[in-house]
Coordinates of C-alpha atoms and ligand atoms in Angstrom, one line a residue:
M1 CA 1.0 56.7 -44.1
T2 CA -1.4 53.9 -43.2
E3 CA -4.4 53.0 -45.3
P4 CA -7.6 54.7 -44.2
R5 CA -9.8 52.1 -42.4
R6 CA -13.3 51.4 -43.6
A7 CA -16.0 52.0 -41.1
T8 CA -19.7 51.2 -41.0
V9 CA -22.1 52.8 -38.5
L10 CA -25.3 50.9 -37.8
G11 CA -27.7 53.3 -36.1
A12 CA -25.8 56.3 -37.4
T13 CA -28.6 58.8 -36.5
G14 CA -28.9 57.9 -32.9
S15 CA -27.2 59.2 -29.8
I16 CA -24.3 56.7 -30.0
G17 CA -24.3 57.0 -33.8
R18 CA -23.8 60.8 -33.8
S19 CA -21.1 60.5 -31.2
T20 CA -19.4 57.9 -33.3
L21 CA -19.5 60.2 -36.4
D22 CA -17.9 62.8 -34.3
I23 CA -15.0 60.5 -33.5
L24 CA -14.7 59.5 -37.2
R25 CA -14.9 63.1 -38.3
R26 CA -11.8 63.9 -36.3
A27 CA -9.9 60.7 -37.2
E28 CA -6.6 60.8 -39.0
P29 CA -6.4 59.5 -41.7
R30 CA -10.0 60.1 -42.3
P31 CA -11.8 56.7 -42.6
R32 CA -13.7 55.6 -45.6
V33 CA -17.3 55.0 -44.7
A34 CA -18.8 51.9 -46.2
A35 CA -22.4 52.2 -44.9
L36 CA -24.5 54.3 -42.6
T37 CA -28.0 53.1 -41.4
G38 CA -30.9 54.9 -39.7
M39 CA -34.6 54.7 -39.6
G40 CA -37.0 57.7 -39.3
N41 CA -34.5 60.6 -39.4
V42 CA -33.9 60.5 -43.1
A43 CA -32.6 64.1 -43.2
G44 CA -30.0 63.4 -40.5
L45 CA -29.0 60.1 -42.3
A46 CA -28.7 61.9 -45.7
A47 CA -26.6 64.8 -44.1
A48 CA -24.2 62.2 -42.6
A49 CA -23.9 60.3 -45.8
R50 CA -23.0 63.4 -47.7
E51 CA -20.5 64.6 -45.2
F52 CA -18.7 61.2 -45.1
R53 CA -19.3 60.4 -48.7
A54 CA -20.7 57.1 -47.6
E55 CA -20.9 54.4 -50.2
L56 CA -24.3 53.2 -49.0
A57 CA -27.1 54.7 -46.9
V58 CA -29.9 52.6 -45.6
T59 CA -33.1 53.4 -43.8
A60 CA -34.7 50.5 -41.9
D61 CA -38.2 52.0 -42.9
P62 CA -39.2 50.8 -46.3
A63 CA -41.7 53.6 -46.6
R64 CA -38.8 56.2 -46.5
Y65 CA -36.9 54.9 -49.5
L66 CA -38.0 57.5 -52.0
E67 CA -37.4 60.4 -49.5
L68 CA -33.8 59.1 -48.8
K69 CA -33.2 58.6 -52.5
A70 CA -34.2 62.2 -53.3
A71 CA -32.1 63.6 -50.4
L72 CA -29.0 61.8 -51.8
A73 CA -29.7 62.4 -55.6
G74 CA -26.4 63.2 -57.4
T75 CA -24.2 62.3 -54.6
G76 CA -23.0 58.8 -55.7
T77 CA -24.2 57.3 -52.4
E78 CA -26.2 54.2 -53.0
V79 CA -29.5 54.0 -51.3
A80 CA -31.6 51.2 -49.9
A81 CA -34.4 50.6 -47.4
G82 CA -35.9 48.0 -45.2
P83 CA -34.7 45.6 -42.5
E84 CA -33.1 43.2 -45.0
A85 CA -31.2 46.1 -46.6
V86 CA -29.8 47.0 -43.1
V87 CA -28.4 43.5 -42.8
E88 CA -27.0 43.7 -46.3
A89 CA -25.3 47.1 -45.4
A90 CA -23.8 45.4 -42.3
R91 CA -22.4 42.7 -44.6
R92 CA -20.5 45.3 -46.8
P93 CA -16.7 44.9 -46.2
A94 CA -15.6 47.1 -43.3
D95 CA -12.7 47.0 -40.9
W96 CA -14.6 48.5 -38.0
T97 CA -18.4 48.5 -37.3
M98 CA -20.2 50.4 -34.7
A99 CA -23.3 48.4 -33.7
A100 CA -25.6 51.1 -32.3
I101 CA -29.1 50.1 -33.4
V102 CA -31.4 50.1 -30.4
G103 CA -33.1 46.9 -29.3
A104 CA -33.3 43.4 -30.6
A105 CA -33.7 44.9 -34.1
G106 CA -29.8 45.3 -33.9
L107 CA -29.2 41.5 -33.6
A108 CA -29.4 40.4 -37.2
P109 CA -27.3 43.3 -38.6
T110 CA -24.7 43.0 -35.8
L111 CA -24.3 39.3 -36.6
A112 CA -24.0 40.1 -40.2
A113 CA -21.2 42.5 -39.5
A114 CA -19.5 40.0 -37.2
E115 CA -19.4 37.4 -40.1
Q116 CA -16.6 39.6 -41.8
G117 CA -14.3 39.1 -38.9
G118 CA -13.4 42.8 -38.3
V119 CA -13.8 44.9 -35.2
I120 CA -17.3 45.1 -33.8
A121 CA -17.7 48.1 -31.5
L122 CA -20.8 46.9 -29.5
A123 CA -23.2 49.4 -28.1
N124 CA -26.2 47.3 -28.8
K125 CA -26.3 45.4 -25.4
E126 CA -29.5 43.6 -26.5
C127 CA -27.4 41.3 -28.8
L128 CA -25.7 39.8 -25.7
V129 CA -28.8 39.8 -23.6
S130 CA -31.0 37.9 -26.1
A131 CA -28.5 35.8 -27.9
G132 CA -25.5 35.6 -25.4
E133 CA -23.6 32.4 -26.2
L134 CA -24.8 32.1 -29.8
F135 CA -23.6 35.7 -30.5
L136 CA -20.2 35.1 -28.9
A137 CA -19.9 31.8 -30.8
E138 CA -20.4 33.6 -34.0
I139 CA -17.9 36.3 -33.1
A140 CA -15.3 33.6 -32.3
R141 CA -16.1 31.5 -35.4
A142 CA -15.6 34.5 -37.7
G143 CA -12.5 35.7 -35.9
A144 CA -14.1 39.0 -35.2
T145 CA -12.9 41.3 -32.4
L146 CA -15.6 42.4 -30.0
L147 CA -15.0 45.7 -28.2
P148 CA -17.6 46.7 -25.7
V149 CA -18.9 50.3 -26.0
D150 CA -21.4 50.2 -23.2
S151 CA -19.5 52.6 -20.7
E152 CA -19.6 50.1 -17.9
H153 CA -18.3 47.2 -20.0
N154 CA -15.8 49.4 -21.7
A155 CA -14.5 50.3 -18.2
I156 CA -14.3 46.7 -17.2
F157 CA -12.5 45.8 -20.4
Q158 CA -9.9 48.6 -19.5
A159 CA -9.6 47.4 -15.9
L160 CA -9.2 43.7 -16.6
D161 CA -5.9 42.2 -15.6
R162 CA -5.5 39.7 -18.4
D163 CA -2.4 38.1 -16.9
N164 CA -4.4 37.3 -13.7
R165 CA -7.7 36.3 -15.1
A166 CA -8.2 33.5 -12.5
A167 CA -7.9 36.1 -9.8
L168 CA -10.9 38.1 -10.9
D169 CA -13.3 38.0 -8.0
R170 CA -16.2 40.3 -8.9
I171 CA -17.4 42.9 -11.4
L172 CA -18.9 46.1 -9.9
L173 CA -21.2 47.8 -12.4
T174 CA -21.9 51.3 -11.4
A175 CA -25.4 52.8 -11.9
S176 CA -26.4 56.4 -11.8
G177 CA -29.7 55.4 -10.4
G178 CA -31.5 57.4 -13.0
P179 CA -33.9 60.3 -12.5
F180 CA -36.0 58.4 -9.9
R181 CA -33.1 57.3 -7.7
A182 CA -34.6 59.1 -4.7
W183 CA -38.3 58.8 -5.6
S184 CA -40.8 56.8 -3.4
R185 CA -42.6 53.9 -5.0
E186 CA -45.9 55.8 -4.9
R187 CA -44.4 58.8 -6.9
M188 CA -42.7 56.3 -9.3
A189 CA -46.2 54.8 -10.0
R190 CA -47.3 58.1 -11.3
A191 CA -44.2 58.9 -13.4
T192 CA -44.7 60.0 -17.0
P193 CA -42.6 59.1 -20.0
E194 CA -41.4 62.7 -20.1
E195 CA -40.1 62.4 -16.5
A196 CA -38.6 59.0 -17.1
V197 CA -36.7 60.2 -20.3
A198 CA -34.9 63.0 -18.5
H199 CA -31.6 61.5 -17.4
P200 CA -29.5 63.5 -14.9
N201 CA -26.1 62.6 -16.4
W202 CA -26.1 61.0 -19.8
D203 CA -27.6 62.3 -23.0
M204 CA -29.0 59.1 -24.5
G205 CA -31.8 57.8 -26.8
A206 CA -35.4 57.8 -25.4
K207 CA -35.6 54.0 -24.8
I208 CA -32.3 53.6 -23.0
S209 CA -33.1 56.7 -20.9
I210 CA -36.4 55.1 -19.7
D211 CA -34.5 51.9 -19.2
S212 CA -32.2 53.8 -16.9
A213 CA -35.2 55.1 -14.9
T214 CA -36.5 51.6 -14.3
M215 CA -32.9 50.3 -14.0
F216 CA -33.8 47.8 -16.7
N217 CA -30.7 49.2 -18.4
K218 CA -28.6 48.0 -15.5
A219 CA -30.4 44.6 -15.6
L220 CA -29.5 44.2 -19.2
E221 CA -25.9 45.2 -18.4
M222 CA -25.7 42.7 -15.6
I223 CA -26.5 40.0 -18.2
E224 CA -24.3 41.6 -20.8
A225 CA -21.4 41.5 -18.3
K226 CA -22.0 37.8 -17.4
H227 CA -21.6 36.9 -21.1
L228 CA -18.8 39.3 -22.0
F229 CA -16.5 38.5 -19.2
D230 CA -17.5 34.9 -18.6
V231 CA -18.3 35.2 -14.9
R232 CA -20.8 33.6 -12.6
P233 CA -24.0 35.5 -11.9
E234 CA -23.1 36.1 -8.3
Q235 CA -19.8 37.8 -9.4
V236 CA -21.8 40.6 -11.0
E237 CA -22.6 43.4 -8.5
V238 CA -24.4 46.7 -8.9
V239 CA -23.5 49.8 -7.0
V240 CA -25.4 53.1 -7.3
H241 CA -23.0 56.0 -8.0
P242 CA -25.0 59.2 -8.8
Q243 CA -22.0 61.1 -10.3
S244 CA -21.4 58.6 -13.1
V245 CA -17.6 59.3 -12.9
V246 CA -16.5 55.8 -12.0
H247 CA -17.7 54.0 -15.0
S248 CA -17.3 50.6 -13.4
M249 CA -14.8 48.5 -11.4
V250 CA -13.1 45.0 -11.2
G251 CA -12.4 43.5 -7.9
Y252 CA -9.6 40.8 -7.5
A253 CA -8.9 38.0 -5.1
D254 CA -6.4 40.0 -3.1
G255 CA -9.1 42.7 -2.4
S256 CA -7.8 45.2 -4.9
V257 CA -10.4 47.1 -6.9
I258 CA -9.5 48.7 -10.2
A259 CA -11.8 51.4 -11.3
Q260 CA -12.0 53.2 -14.7
M261 CA -13.1 56.9 -14.5
G262 CA -14.0 59.6 -16.8
T263 CA -16.5 62.3 -17.5
P264 CA -19.9 61.0 -18.6
D265 CA -19.4 61.3 -22.3
M266 CA -19.8 58.2 -24.5
R267 CA -17.0 59.5 -26.8
H268 CA -14.6 58.0 -24.3
A269 CA -15.8 54.4 -24.9
I270 CA -16.4 55.0 -28.7
G271 CA -13.0 56.7 -29.2
F272 CA -11.3 53.9 -27.1
A273 CA -12.9 51.3 -29.4
W274 CA -11.9 53.3 -32.5
N275 CA -8.2 53.7 -31.4
W276 CA -7.8 50.3 -29.7
P277 CA -5.3 48.9 -29.1
A278 CA -3.7 52.3 -29.1
R279 CA -4.7 55.2 -26.9
R280 CA -5.1 58.6 -28.5
A281 CA -6.3 62.0 -27.5
L282 CA -10.1 62.3 -27.5
P283 CA -12.4 65.4 -27.6
V284 CA -13.6 64.8 -24.1
E285 CA -13.5 67.0 -21.0
R286 CA -10.8 66.0 -18.4
L287 CA -11.8 65.0 -14.9
D288 CA -11.2 67.7 -12.4
F289 CA -11.1 66.0 -9.0
A290 CA -10.9 69.1 -7.0
R291 CA -14.1 70.3 -8.6
L292 CA -15.7 66.9 -8.2
A293 CA -14.8 67.0 -4.5
R294 CA -16.7 63.8 -3.7
L295 CA -17.9 60.6 -5.1
D296 CA -21.0 58.8 -3.6
F297 CA -21.9 55.2 -3.6
E298 CA -25.0 53.4 -2.2
A299 CA -26.7 50.0 -2.5
P300 CA -29.4 49.6 -5.1
D301 CA -33.0 49.2 -3.8
E302 CA -34.4 46.1 -5.5
G303 CA -37.8 46.9 -4.0
R304 CA -38.3 50.0 -6.1
F305 CA -36.2 48.6 -8.9
P306 CA -37.3 45.0 -9.4
A307 CA -35.5 44.8 -12.8
L308 CA -32.3 44.0 -10.9
R309 CA -33.9 41.0 -9.2
L310 CA -35.3 39.8 -12.5
A311 CA -31.9 40.0 -14.0
R312 CA -30.5 37.6 -11.5
E313 CA -33.4 35.2 -12.1
V314 CA -32.7 35.5 -15.8
M315 CA -28.9 34.8 -15.4
A316 CA -29.7 31.8 -13.1
A317 CA -32.2 30.4 -15.6
G318 CA -29.9 30.9 -18.6
G319 CA -30.7 29.7 -22.2
L320 CA -33.5 31.5 -23.8
A321 CA -34.5 33.5 -20.7
G322 CA -32.5 36.4 -21.8
A323 CA -34.4 36.6 -25.2
A324 CA -37.7 36.5 -23.3
F325 CA -36.6 39.1 -20.8
N326 CA -35.5 41.6 -23.4
G327 CA -38.5 41.0 -25.8
A328 CA -41.0 41.4 -22.8
K329 CA -39.1 44.6 -21.7
E330 CA -39.2 46.1 -25.2
A331 CA -43.0 45.5 -25.5
A332 CA -43.6 46.9 -22.0
L333 CA -41.5 49.9 -22.8
E334 CA -43.5 50.6 -26.0
A335 CA -46.8 50.4 -23.9
F336 CA -45.4 52.8 -21.3
M337 CA -44.3 55.3 -23.9
A338 CA -47.8 55.1 -25.5
R339 CA -49.2 55.7 -22.0
R340 CA -51.1 52.4 -22.0
I341 CA -49.5 51.3 -18.7
G342 CA -47.8 53.0 -15.8
F343 CA -44.1 53.1 -14.9
L344 CA -44.1 50.3 -12.4
D345 CA -46.2 48.1 -14.7
M346 CA -43.2 47.7 -17.0
A347 CA -41.5 45.4 -14.4
A348 CA -44.8 43.7 -13.6
A349 CA -45.3 42.9 -17.3
V350 CA -41.8 41.4 -17.7
E351 CA -42.1 39.4 -14.5
A352 CA -45.5 38.0 -15.5
T353 CA -44.2 37.2 -19.0
L354 CA -41.2 35.3 -17.6
A355 CA -43.5 33.3 -15.3
R356 CA -45.7 32.4 -18.3
L357 CA -42.9 31.3 -20.5
A358 CA -40.6 29.5 -18.0
P359 CA -38.9 27.1 -18.0
F360 CA -36.5 28.2 -20.7
A361 CA -34.7 25.8 -23.1
P362 CA -31.1 26.3 -24.1
A363 CA -30.6 28.5 -27.2
E364 CA -29.5 26.2 -29.9
R365 CA -30.1 28.2 -33.0
L366 CA -30.7 31.9 -33.7
A367 CA -34.2 31.0 -35.0
D368 CA -34.9 30.0 -31.3
V369 CA -33.9 33.4 -30.1
F370 CA -36.1 35.2 -32.7
A371 CA -39.0 33.0 -31.9
L372 CA -38.9 33.5 -28.1
D373 CA -38.3 37.2 -28.6
A374 CA -41.5 37.3 -30.6
E375 CA -43.4 35.1 -28.2
A376 CA -42.4 37.3 -25.2
R377 CA -43.5 40.4 -27.0
A378 CA -46.9 38.8 -27.8
T379 CA -47.3 37.5 -24.3
A380 CA -46.5 40.9 -22.6
E381 CA -48.8 42.6 -25.1
A382 CA -51.6 40.1 -24.3
L383 CA -51.2 40.7 -20.5
I384 CA -51.3 44.4 -21.1
A385 CA -54.3 44.3 -23.5
S386 CA -56.3 42.2 -21.2
G387 CA -55.7 44.5 -18.3
E388 CA -54.0 41.8 -16.2
V389 CA -51.0 44.1 -16.1
G390 CA -51.4 47.9 -16.4
K391 CA -53.8 49.1 -13.9
G392 CA -51.4 51.9 -13.1
A393 CA -51.6 53.6 -16.5
V394 CA -51.2 57.5 -16.2
L395 CA -53.6 58.9 -18.7
A396 CA -52.3 62.3 -19.7
Ligands
NAD401 P1 -31.1 56.0 -30.2 O1 -32.6 55.7 -30.1 O2 -30.6 57.4 -30.0 O3 -30.6 55.5 -31.7 C1 -31.1 54.3 -32.2 C2 -30.6 54.1 -33.7 O4 -31.1 52.8 -34.1 C3 -31.0 55.2 -34.6 O5 -30.1 55.4 -35.6 C4 -32.3 54.5 -35.2 O6 -32.5 55.0 -36.5 C5 -31.9 53.1 -35.3 N1 -33.1 52.2 -35.2 C6 -34.1 52.3 -34.3 N2 -35.0 51.2 -34.6 C7 -34.5 50.5 -35.6 C8 -34.9 49.4 -36.3 N3 -36.1 48.7 -36.0 N4 -34.1 48.9 -37.3 C9 -32.9 49.5 -37.6 N5 -32.5 50.7 -37.0 C10 -33.3 51.2 -36.0 O7 -30.3 55.0 -29.2 P2 -29.0 55.1 -28.6 O8 -29.1 55.8 -27.3 O9 -28.0 55.7 -29.5 O10 -28.6 53.6 -28.2 C11 -28.2 52.7 -29.2 C12 -27.7 51.4 -28.6 O11 -26.6 51.7 -27.8 C13 -28.8 50.8 -27.6 O12 -28.6 49.4 -27.7 C14 -28.4 51.3 -26.3 O13 -28.8 50.4 -25.2 C15 -26.9 51.3 -26.4 N6 -26.2 52.3 -25.6 C16 -26.4 53.6 -25.6 C17 -25.8 54.5 -24.7 C18 -26.0 56.0 -24.8 O14 -25.4 56.7 -24.1 N7 -26.9 56.5 -25.7 C19 -24.8 54.0 -23.9 C20 -24.6 52.6 -23.8 C21 -25.3 51.8 -24.6
MG402 MG1 -24.2 51.5 -19.9

């Protein structure tokens, strides 16, 4: 009998976090849970901490400390609150850490987890977009193992021919196209947060769902792929595939394309990362090709989805451009969710912010990344507040 592994889930109350707990719940031997973190959903966090007898439960919101403490009274689970406590939780010894906090807020905790040198199952793509080389350098320095959980990058990881690395020709990221795939630009201009959050295939957190509607999610994934697989920007292609069954593909010099497929269920990628390097049965539906009958592919429309063009510009610029891109995107997303700007204004705000902040220096220290992230948020916010961007707000 092998020793149970120690697992930590950062962002345990989110969409990826809950799917991760479902994989851990079924694992044999049952893992020990070092730490679980969340933010606003204190009841959900406390229930998970009780179920898994977590050693530590942390809410990122300091105002929720007493509530979490009361919810876990008498359980033996330690309780803490605040962003610093989340970083401390990530530092607790663990063999396997799921990094599933949403946004750049995940960067410091994920880095703290990496310092231990265990397995980092990475859902938080923003780490790679904002801090790319610095993040990978820290992973390498600590001897940690990075396993991509984003379904596309997990697919590429599975399809990579490691004995013929030099023959890798291109990476084909599939995109569902989101809920507005077939909408006109005029209709998109009037889209509400409720419409943008309703993803056709994947059940995800609100922010990544809206990022799928703008295709900012795919834009982040292009940058993520460039860093993870060390390819040139022009080797990263996007193909729209509405069924979300082909999770992504790798093309080789001889013209072969290797695809990884599965039903659209994040427990594929999470379970893969938990079981790696083994493959074990997972609680996911099997693909029924006869029922599927067909798979469709089409070129993305960069006119309606300018995020894809912006991602190419960010990859070409390199350095701190990724931190600015993600920071501006997060500020624009908040403004759209608050109905202060319209749907198409998100890309306009990001583009205008990048234009203001260019040229971008190389990222030498993490402090540079955090500073540019903050500067980009402030710049996007100023553009929105002054009305320079945001004439398309839908006031509901
Ligand atoms: P979610 O919104 O459902 O959950 C986010 C989690 O992060 C929650 O546990 C929340 O409490 C926590 N959190 C939010 N703000 C925080 C803060 N400031 N500090 C600390 N914790 C905070 O999001 P999700 O859909 O689970 O996505 C999580 C990450 O995984 C994102 O980076 C997303 O891009 C990535 N991802 C998600 C999916 C998916 O299917 N949901 C697929 C691929 C990648
Ligand atoms: Mg993805």
